[in-house]
XYZ file of C-alpha atoms in Angstrom:
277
model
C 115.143 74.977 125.146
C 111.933 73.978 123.678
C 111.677 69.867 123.556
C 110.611 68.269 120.689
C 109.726 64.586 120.099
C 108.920 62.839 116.567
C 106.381 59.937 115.892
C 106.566 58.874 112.344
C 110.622 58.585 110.953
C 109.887 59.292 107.192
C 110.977 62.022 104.923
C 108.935 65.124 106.145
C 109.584 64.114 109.853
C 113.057 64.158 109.662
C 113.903 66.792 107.454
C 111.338 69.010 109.841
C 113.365 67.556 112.813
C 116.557 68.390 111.285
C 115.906 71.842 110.287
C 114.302 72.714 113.891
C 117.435 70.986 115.501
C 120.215 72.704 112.696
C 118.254 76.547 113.623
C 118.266 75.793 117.570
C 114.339 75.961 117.757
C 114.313 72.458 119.237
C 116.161 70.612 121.316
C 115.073 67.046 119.366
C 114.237 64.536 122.179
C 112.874 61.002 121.315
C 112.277 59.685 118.148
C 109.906 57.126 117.465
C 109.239 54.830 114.205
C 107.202 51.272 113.735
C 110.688 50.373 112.924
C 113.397 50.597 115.152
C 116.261 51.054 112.654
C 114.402 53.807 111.309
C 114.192 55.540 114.125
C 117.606 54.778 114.333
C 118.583 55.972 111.371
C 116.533 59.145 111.790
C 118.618 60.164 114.853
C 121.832 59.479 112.934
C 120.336 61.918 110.334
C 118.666 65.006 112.298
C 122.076 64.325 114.354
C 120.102 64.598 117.842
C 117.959 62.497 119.836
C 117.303 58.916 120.871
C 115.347 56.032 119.226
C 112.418 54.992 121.459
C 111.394 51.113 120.912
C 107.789 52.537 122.639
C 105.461 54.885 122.792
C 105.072 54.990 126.647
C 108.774 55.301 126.975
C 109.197 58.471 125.135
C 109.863 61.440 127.404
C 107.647 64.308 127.976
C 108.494 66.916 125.635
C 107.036 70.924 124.912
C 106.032 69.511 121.305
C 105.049 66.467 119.168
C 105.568 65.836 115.675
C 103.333 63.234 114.266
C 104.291 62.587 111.378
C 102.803 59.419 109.959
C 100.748 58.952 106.662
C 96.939 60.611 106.653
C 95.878 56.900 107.214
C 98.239 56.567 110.311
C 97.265 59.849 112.144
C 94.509 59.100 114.090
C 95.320 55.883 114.975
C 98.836 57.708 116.451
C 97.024 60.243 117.781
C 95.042 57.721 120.263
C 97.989 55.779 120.243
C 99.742 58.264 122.351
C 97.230 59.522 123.969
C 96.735 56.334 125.434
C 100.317 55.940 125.871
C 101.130 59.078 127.793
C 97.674 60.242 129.041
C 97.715 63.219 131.838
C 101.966 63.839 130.919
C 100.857 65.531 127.219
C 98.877 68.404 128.897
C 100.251 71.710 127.787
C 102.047 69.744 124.823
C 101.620 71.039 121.526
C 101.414 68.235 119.052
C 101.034 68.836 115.386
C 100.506 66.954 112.104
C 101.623 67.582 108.794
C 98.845 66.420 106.496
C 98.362 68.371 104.070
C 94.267 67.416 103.529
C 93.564 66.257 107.301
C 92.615 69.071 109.675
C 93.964 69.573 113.945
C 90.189 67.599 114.984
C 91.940 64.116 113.709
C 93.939 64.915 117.247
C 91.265 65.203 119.027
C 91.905 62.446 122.041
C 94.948 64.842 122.559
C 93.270 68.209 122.416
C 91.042 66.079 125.309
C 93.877 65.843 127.260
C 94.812 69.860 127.225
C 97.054 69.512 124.158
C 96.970 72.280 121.440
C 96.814 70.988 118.222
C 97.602 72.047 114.806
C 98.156 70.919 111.229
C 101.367 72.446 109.042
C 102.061 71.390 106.070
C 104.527 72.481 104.183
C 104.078 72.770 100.222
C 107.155 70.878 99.036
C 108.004 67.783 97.011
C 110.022 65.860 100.125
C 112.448 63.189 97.235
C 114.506 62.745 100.692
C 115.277 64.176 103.845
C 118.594 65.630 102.465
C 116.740 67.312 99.220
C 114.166 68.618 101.962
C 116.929 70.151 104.384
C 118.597 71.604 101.110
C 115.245 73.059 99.339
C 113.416 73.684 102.361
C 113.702 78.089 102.328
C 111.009 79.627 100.686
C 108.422 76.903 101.427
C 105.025 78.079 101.725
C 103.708 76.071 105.074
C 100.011 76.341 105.248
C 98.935 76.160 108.899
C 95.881 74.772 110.603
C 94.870 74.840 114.364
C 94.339 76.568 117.796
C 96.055 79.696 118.670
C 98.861 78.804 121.189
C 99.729 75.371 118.590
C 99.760 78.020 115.604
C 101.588 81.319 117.476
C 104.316 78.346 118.181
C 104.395 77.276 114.725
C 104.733 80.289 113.320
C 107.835 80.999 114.701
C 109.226 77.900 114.511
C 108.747 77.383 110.896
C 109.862 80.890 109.523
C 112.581 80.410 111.348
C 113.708 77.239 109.583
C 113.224 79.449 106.404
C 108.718 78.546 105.755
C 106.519 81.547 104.740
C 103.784 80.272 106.877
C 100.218 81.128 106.041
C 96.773 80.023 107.630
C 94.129 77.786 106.009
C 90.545 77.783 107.573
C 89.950 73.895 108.457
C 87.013 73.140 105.469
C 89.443 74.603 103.178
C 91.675 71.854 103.705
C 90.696 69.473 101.456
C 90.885 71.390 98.158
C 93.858 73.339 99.449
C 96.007 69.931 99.307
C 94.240 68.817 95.993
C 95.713 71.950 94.350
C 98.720 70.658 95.811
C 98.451 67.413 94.326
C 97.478 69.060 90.926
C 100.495 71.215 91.141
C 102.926 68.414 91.925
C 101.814 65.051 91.779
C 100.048 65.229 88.916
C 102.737 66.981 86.794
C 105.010 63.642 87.574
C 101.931 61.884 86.511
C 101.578 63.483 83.168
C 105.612 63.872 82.787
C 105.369 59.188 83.157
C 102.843 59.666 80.343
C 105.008 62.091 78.091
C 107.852 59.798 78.644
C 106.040 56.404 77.893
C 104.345 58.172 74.540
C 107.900 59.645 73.484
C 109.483 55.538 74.256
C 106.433 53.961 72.123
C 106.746 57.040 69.427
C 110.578 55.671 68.679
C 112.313 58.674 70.656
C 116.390 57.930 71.530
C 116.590 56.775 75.229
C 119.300 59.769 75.055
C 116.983 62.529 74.593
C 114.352 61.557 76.027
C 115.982 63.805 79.066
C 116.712 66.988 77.137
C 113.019 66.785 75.469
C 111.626 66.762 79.456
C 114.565 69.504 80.770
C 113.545 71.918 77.497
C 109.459 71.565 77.592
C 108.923 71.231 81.167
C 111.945 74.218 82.491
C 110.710 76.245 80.162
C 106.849 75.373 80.438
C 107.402 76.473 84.698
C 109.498 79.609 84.190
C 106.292 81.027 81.861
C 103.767 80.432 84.295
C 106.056 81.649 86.533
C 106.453 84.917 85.079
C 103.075 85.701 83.001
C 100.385 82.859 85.124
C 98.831 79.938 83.288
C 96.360 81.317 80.824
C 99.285 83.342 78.823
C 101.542 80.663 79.017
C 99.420 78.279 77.666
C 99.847 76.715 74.216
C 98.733 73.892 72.020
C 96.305 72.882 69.829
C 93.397 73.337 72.452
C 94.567 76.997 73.215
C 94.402 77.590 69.634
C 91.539 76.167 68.735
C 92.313 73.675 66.819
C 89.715 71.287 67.045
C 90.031 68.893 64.728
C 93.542 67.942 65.533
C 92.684 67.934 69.392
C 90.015 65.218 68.143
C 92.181 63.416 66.199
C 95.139 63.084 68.875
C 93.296 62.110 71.138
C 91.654 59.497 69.153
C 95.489 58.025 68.619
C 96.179 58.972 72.870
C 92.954 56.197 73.607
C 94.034 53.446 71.397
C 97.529 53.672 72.533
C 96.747 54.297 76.572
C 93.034 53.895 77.045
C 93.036 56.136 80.772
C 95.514 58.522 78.914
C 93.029 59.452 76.172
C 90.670 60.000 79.053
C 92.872 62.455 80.306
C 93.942 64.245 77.174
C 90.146 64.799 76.488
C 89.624 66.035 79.683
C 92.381 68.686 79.926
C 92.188 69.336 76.307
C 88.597 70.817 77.394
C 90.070 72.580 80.357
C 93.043 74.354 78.198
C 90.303 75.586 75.457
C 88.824 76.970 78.980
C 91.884 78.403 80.645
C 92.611 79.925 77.211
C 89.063 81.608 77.030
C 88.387 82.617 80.310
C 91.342 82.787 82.198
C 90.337 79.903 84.621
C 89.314 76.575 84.740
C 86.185 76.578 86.750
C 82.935 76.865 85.321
């Protein structure tokens, strides 16, 4: 059995863990965390492994899971390199950033490791909404061949639809993922604060979000986002897109900002079918 050990005990490590462990890819190893309880925890969670208090007193293991914030990863990367030195060779040790590339691991790869990047294209609330959403995910991969022909495997197995990203591409792959995500909680905060200071019920403010937003997703769903697209800036209807957004800036200066810009990029999308000049 394939021996796995995890560096980094947040959401995405352990529901990655789990899922290996629960589809008998992995046989999950050591499991380490800057804080011991979470470790701890971790193990009580992907039900497998044991917490490691260091770095050097991990086991050697078939693959490494490193998965710490963007920040984090090369620091962890020369971290245990330094740690295990000439026992990672053959190792494949991966990341999941979604905007770094496999050359942050680079003091590994100099050490005979193959390296890789996967990240997999969901919004990780917890490790048990992870472990319960994960089939279907689309986990873009990153890396050298023997890291990625493991990956590959490993992840469809666990229920991914793994596809490959070249490494420049990176960067504006995850920021349509942020976009696509994080930015829709962003805007559905600023929906929410503009119902609250507009004098809408606390008690539907939650069916005003479930009707626009469910319904909003299953149209670009089914006919893309220029045709599902409405508004006053798909319809042209510049005068009230002026005045709104005169009333968004003097009630949320940064939101006014916003509601200018993507009032600009609707009348766009509506036009020409895309938002890039």
């Amino acid at each position: 059995m394939t021996t796995l050990n995890v560096i980094g005990c947040g959401r995405v490590g352990q529901t990655i863990a789990a899922l290996l462990h629960l589809h008998a890819q992995v046989q999950v190893q050591d499991l380490y965390s800057r804080s011991f309880s979470s470790a701890e925890q971790a193990v009580q969670f992907v039900g497998s492994g044991a917490a490691a208090t260091e770095l050097a007193q991990m086991r050697a293991a078939n693959v490494w899971l490193l998965s710490v914030p963007d920040a984090q990863v090369a620091v962890a990367a020369q971290a245990l390199a330094e740690a295990q030195g000439a026992y990672l060779k053959g190792a494949i040790v991966f990341h999941n950033s979604g905007f770094l590339s496999a050359a942050v691991l680079q003091p590994l790869q100099a050490l005979g490791c193959h390296v890789a990047s996967a990240h997999p294209a969901l919004n990780f609330a917890s490790p048990h909404t992870g472990v319960r959403q994960f089939a279907g995910t689309p986990c873009g991969l990153e890396g050298d061949a023997p890291a990625l022909a493991w990956l590959h495997t490993a992840l469809t197995a666990i229920g991914g639809r793994c596809f490959e990203i070249a490494s420049a591409d990176k960067p504006l792959y995850h920021a349509a993922a942020v976009f696509s995500s994080n930015f829709t909680v962003v805007l559905q905060g600023i929906a929410q604060d503009a119902w609250r200071s507009a004098g809408v019920p606390p008690e539907l403010m939650r069916p005003l979000t479930e009707a626009l937003l469910k319904s909003t997703v299953d149209n670009v769903l089914a006919m893309g986002p220029a045709q599902a697209l409405t508004g006053p800036a798909a319809r042209g209807d510049t005068a009230v897109v002026q005045a709104q957004g005169a009333v968004v800036k003097d009630w949320n200066s940064p939101a006014g900002e916003v509601y200018k810009t993507l009032s600009a990029l609707a009348a766009k999308l509506k036009q020409d079918g895309h938002t890039r000049s």
